[in-house]
Coordinates of C-alpha atoms in Angstrom, one line a residue:
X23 CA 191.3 80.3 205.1
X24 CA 191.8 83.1 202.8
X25 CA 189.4 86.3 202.9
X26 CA 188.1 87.6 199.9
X27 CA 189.0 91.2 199.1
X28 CA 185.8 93.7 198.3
X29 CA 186.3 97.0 196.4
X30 CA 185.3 99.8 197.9
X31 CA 181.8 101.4 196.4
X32 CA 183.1 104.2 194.1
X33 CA 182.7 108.1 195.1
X34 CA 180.2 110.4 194.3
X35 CA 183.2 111.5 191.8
X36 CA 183.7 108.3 190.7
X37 CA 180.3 107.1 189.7
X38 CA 179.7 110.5 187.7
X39 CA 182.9 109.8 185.9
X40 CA 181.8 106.5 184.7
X41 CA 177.9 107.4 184.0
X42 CA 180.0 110.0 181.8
X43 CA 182.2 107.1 179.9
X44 CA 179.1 104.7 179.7
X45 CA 176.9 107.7 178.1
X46 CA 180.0 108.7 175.8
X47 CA 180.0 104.7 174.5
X48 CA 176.2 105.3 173.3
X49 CA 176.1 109.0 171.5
X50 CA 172.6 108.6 170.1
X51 CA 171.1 106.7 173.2
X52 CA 167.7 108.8 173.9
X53 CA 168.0 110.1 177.5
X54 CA 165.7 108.3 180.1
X55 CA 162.3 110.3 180.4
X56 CA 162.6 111.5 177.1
X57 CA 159.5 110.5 175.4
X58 CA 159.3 112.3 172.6
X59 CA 160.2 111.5 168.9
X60 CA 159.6 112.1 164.9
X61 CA 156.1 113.0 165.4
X62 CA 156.6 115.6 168.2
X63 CA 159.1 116.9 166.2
X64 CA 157.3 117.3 163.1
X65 CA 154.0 118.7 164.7
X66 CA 155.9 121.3 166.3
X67 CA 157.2 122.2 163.0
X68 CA 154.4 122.4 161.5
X69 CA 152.6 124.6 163.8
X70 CA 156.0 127.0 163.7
X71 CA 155.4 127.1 160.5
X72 CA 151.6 128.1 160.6
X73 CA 153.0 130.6 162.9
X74 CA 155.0 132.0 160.6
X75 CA 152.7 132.0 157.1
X76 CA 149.9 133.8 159.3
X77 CA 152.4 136.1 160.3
X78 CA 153.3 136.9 157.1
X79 CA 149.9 137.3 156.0
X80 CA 148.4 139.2 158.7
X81 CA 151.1 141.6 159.9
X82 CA 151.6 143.2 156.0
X83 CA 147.8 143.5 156.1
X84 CA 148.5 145.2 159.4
X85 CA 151.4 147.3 159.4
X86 CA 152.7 147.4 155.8
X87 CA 156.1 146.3 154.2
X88 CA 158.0 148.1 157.3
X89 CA 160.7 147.1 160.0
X90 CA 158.0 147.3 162.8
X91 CA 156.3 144.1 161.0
X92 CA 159.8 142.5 160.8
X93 CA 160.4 142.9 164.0
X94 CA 157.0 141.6 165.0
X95 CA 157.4 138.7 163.2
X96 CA 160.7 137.7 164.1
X97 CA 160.1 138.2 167.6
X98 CA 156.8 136.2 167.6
X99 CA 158.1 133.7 165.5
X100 CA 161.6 132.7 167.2
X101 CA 159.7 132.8 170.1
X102 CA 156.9 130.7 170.0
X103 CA 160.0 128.4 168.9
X104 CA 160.8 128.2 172.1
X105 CA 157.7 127.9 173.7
X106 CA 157.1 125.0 172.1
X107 CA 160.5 123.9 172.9
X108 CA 160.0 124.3 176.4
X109 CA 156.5 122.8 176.4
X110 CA 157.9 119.4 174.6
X111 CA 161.0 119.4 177.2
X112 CA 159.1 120.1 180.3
X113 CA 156.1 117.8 179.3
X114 CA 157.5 115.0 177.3
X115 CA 161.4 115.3 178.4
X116 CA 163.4 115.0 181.2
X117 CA 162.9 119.0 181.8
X118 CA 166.7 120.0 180.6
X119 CA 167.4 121.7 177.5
X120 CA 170.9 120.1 177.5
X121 CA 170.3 116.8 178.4
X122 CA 167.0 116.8 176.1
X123 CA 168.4 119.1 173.3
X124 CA 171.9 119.2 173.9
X125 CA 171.5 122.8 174.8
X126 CA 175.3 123.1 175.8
X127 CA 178.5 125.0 174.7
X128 CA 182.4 125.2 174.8
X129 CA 184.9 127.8 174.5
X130 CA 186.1 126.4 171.5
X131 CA 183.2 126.4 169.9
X132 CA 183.3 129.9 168.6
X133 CA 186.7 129.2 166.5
X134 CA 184.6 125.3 165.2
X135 CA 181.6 127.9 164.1
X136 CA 184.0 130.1 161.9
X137 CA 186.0 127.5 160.4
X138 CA 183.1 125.4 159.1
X139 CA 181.1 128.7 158.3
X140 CA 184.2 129.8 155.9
X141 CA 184.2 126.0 154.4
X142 CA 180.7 126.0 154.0
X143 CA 180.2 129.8 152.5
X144 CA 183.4 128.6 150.1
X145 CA 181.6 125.4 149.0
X146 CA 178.6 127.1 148.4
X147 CA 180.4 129.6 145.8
X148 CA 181.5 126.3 144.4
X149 CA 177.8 125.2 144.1
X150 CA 176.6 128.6 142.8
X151 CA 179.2 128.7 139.9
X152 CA 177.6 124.9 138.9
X153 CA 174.3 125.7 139.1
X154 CA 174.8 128.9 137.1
X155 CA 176.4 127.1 134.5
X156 CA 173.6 124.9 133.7
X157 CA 170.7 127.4 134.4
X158 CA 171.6 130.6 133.3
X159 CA 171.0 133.4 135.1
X160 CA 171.7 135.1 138.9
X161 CA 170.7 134.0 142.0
X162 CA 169.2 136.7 144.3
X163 CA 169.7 137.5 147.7
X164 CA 167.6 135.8 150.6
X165 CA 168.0 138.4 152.8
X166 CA 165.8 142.2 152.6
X167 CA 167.7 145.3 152.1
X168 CA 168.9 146.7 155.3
X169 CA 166.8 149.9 156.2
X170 CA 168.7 153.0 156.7
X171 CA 168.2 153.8 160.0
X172 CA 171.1 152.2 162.2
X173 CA 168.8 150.9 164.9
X174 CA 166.3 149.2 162.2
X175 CA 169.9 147.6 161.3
X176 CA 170.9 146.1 164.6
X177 CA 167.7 145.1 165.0
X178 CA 166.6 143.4 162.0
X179 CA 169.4 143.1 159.5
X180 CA 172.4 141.9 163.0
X181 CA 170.4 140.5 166.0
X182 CA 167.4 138.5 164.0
X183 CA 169.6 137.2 161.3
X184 CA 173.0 136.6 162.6
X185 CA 172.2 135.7 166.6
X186 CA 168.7 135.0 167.0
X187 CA 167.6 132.8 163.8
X188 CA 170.6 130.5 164.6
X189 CA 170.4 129.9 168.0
X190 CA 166.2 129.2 167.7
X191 CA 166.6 127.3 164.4
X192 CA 169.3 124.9 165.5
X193 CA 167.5 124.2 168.9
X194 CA 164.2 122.9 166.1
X195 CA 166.2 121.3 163.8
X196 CA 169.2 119.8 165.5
X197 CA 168.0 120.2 168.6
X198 CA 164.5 118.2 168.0
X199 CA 163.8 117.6 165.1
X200 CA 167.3 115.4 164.6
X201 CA 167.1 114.0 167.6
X202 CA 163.5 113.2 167.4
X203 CA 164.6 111.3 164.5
X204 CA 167.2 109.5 166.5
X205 CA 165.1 108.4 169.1
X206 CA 162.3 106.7 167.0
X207 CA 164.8 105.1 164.8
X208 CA 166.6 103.3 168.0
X209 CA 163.2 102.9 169.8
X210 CA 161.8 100.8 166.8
X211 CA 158.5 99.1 167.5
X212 CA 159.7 95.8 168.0
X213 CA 159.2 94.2 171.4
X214 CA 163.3 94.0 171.6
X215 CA 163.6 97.5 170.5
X216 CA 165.5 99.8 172.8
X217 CA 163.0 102.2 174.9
X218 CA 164.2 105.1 177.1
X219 CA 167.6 104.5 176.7
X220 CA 167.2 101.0 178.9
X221 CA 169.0 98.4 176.5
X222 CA 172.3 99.3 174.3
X223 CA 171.0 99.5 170.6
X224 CA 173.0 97.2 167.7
X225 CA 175.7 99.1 165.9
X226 CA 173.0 98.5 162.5
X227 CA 170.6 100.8 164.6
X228 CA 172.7 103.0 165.7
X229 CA 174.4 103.7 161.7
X230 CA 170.2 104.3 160.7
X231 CA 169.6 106.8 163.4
X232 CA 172.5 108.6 162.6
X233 CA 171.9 108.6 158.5
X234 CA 167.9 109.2 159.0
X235 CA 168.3 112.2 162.0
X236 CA 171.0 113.9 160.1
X237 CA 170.2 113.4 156.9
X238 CA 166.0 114.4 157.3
X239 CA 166.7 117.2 159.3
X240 CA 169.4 118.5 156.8
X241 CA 166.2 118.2 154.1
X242 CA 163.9 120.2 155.8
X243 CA 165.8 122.6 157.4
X244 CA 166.3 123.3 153.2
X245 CA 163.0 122.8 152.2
X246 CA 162.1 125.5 154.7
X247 CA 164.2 128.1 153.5
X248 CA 163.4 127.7 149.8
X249 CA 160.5 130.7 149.8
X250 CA 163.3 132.8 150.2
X251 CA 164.3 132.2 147.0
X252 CA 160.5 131.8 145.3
X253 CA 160.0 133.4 142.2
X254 CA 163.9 132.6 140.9
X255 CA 164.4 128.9 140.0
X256 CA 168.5 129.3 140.4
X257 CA 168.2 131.1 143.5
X258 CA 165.6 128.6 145.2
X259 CA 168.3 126.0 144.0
X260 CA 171.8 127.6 145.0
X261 CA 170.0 128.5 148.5
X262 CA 168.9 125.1 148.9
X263 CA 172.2 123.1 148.1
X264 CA 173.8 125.8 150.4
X265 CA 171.3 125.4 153.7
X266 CA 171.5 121.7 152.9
X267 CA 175.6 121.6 153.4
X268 CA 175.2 123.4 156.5
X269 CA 172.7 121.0 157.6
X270 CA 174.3 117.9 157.3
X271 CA 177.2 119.7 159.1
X272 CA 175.5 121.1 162.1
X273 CA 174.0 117.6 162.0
X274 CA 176.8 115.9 162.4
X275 CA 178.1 118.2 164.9
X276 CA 175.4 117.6 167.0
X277 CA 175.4 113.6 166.4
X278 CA 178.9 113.7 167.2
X279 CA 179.2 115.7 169.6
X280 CA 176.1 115.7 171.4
X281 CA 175.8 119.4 171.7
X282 CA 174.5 122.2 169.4
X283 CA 177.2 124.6 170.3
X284 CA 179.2 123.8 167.6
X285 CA 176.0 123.6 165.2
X286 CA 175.0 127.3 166.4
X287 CA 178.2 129.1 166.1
X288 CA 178.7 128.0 162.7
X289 CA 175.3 129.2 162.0
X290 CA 176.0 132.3 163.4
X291 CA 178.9 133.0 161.6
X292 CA 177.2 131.6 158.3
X293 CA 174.8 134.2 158.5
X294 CA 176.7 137.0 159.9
X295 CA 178.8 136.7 156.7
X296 CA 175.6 137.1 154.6
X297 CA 174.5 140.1 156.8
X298 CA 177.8 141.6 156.4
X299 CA 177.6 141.3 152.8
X300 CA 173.9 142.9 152.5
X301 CA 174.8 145.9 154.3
X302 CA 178.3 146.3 152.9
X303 CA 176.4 146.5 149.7
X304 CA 173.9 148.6 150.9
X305 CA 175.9 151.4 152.0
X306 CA 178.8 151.2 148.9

């Protein structure tokens, strides 16, 4: 009589090595306890952006045009960004800001960021030359001239544009708005229709979150930024077709990679390269 062989159970180790493989095989599975999706996503969006057209209004009224409003706003703004971001991943999410946002970075994420930034920024002098062609005239600059006093500098024209705008907007856009996206595509409303990341969506389900998260959050990250341009038709559109491109690339990053370091370096180095320009301007 022969005695059947049994495998021993698998290691702490092991078992975390092959949750790891089985998540890698579905990279837009919505994470257990996550129960949030589009319409989270697009109420917290448009309450940041109340936020920020009161701001706008009242702090002017206030203070005046003057780098103690910026700073105000920016601060106030980018932060109730994250308030709210903390308020949909402790209430609705599983409470991490990696597993919930992909909140998560690598080394070699610095050297992604400034390759796609220098793609993107050449691209979008591409687009410029196009656009100009057919409209006429010159776009302007989205960004305010930098003051003269070096600390207004740091703090307004360096810090707020080039660290703290990219970190806070790719944690809305990429961060929850695309995924938001994601997880109400795959969730569905049919009774078969995946639901906390229980069943293994189709590959068909899988294409359409990817195409509607990245390609909706690419549109209104754009559409947001287009009142930097108001008032000049060719700026409004040579600033949109350029936020859009970096869009659908920080989307894809994040898709792809499940993580928004890639997304947020490239960011930061996309705007840092605009900053740099302003002030080099500035000061010649």
């Amino acid at each position: 009589m022969t005695q059947e062989r049994t495998d021993p159970p698998p290691t702490p180790r092991q078992q975390r090595a092959e949750d790891r493989r089985a998540a890698a095989a579905l990279p837009y599975s919505p994470a257990d306890g996550s129960r949030w999706g589009a319409g989270t996503a697009l109420v917290v969006l448009a309450i940041t952006l109340a936020l920020l057209v009161v701001l706008r209004i009242v702090l002017p009224a206030i203070l005046g045009d003057t780098q103690l409003a910026d700073l105000i706003l920016w601060t106030v703004f980018y932060g109730g960004i994250l308030v709210a971001m903390g308020v949909v991943c402790k209430r609705l999410g599983t409470g991490s800001w990696v597993t919930d946002f992909g909140l998560q970075f690598r080394w070699f994420d610095v050297f992604i960021g400034l390759g796609s930034a220098i793609g993107i920024r050449l691209v979008a002098g591409m687009i410029d030359g196009v656009v100009i062609t057919l409209m006429g005239g010159t776009p302007k600059s989205n960004m305010a001239p930098p003051a003269p006093e070096i600390g207004w500098v740091i703090l307004n024209s360096v810090i707020a544009v080039a660290i703290v705008a990219p970190f806070c907007e790719e944690l809305l856009f990429r961060g929850l708005l695309l995924r938001g996206f994601r997880n109400t595509v795959l969730r569905g409303r049919s009774t078969g229709a995946v639901r906390g990341g229980a069943a293994t969506p189709s590959t068909s389900r899988r294409r359409a979150a990817a195409v509607v998260s990245v390609g909706v959050s690419a549109l209104l990250f754009a559409a947001v930024h287009l009142y930097e341009g108001w008032g000049s038709p060719v700026t409004m559109v040579t600033l949109g077709l350029s936020i859009l491109v970096l869009g659908i690339v920080n989307g894809v990053y994040a898709a792809t990679t499940k993580r928004l370091g890639p997304g947020i370096w490239t960011h930061v180095w996309f705007n840092g390269m605009a900053a740099a320009t302003v002030i080099a301007t500035a000061m010649s």
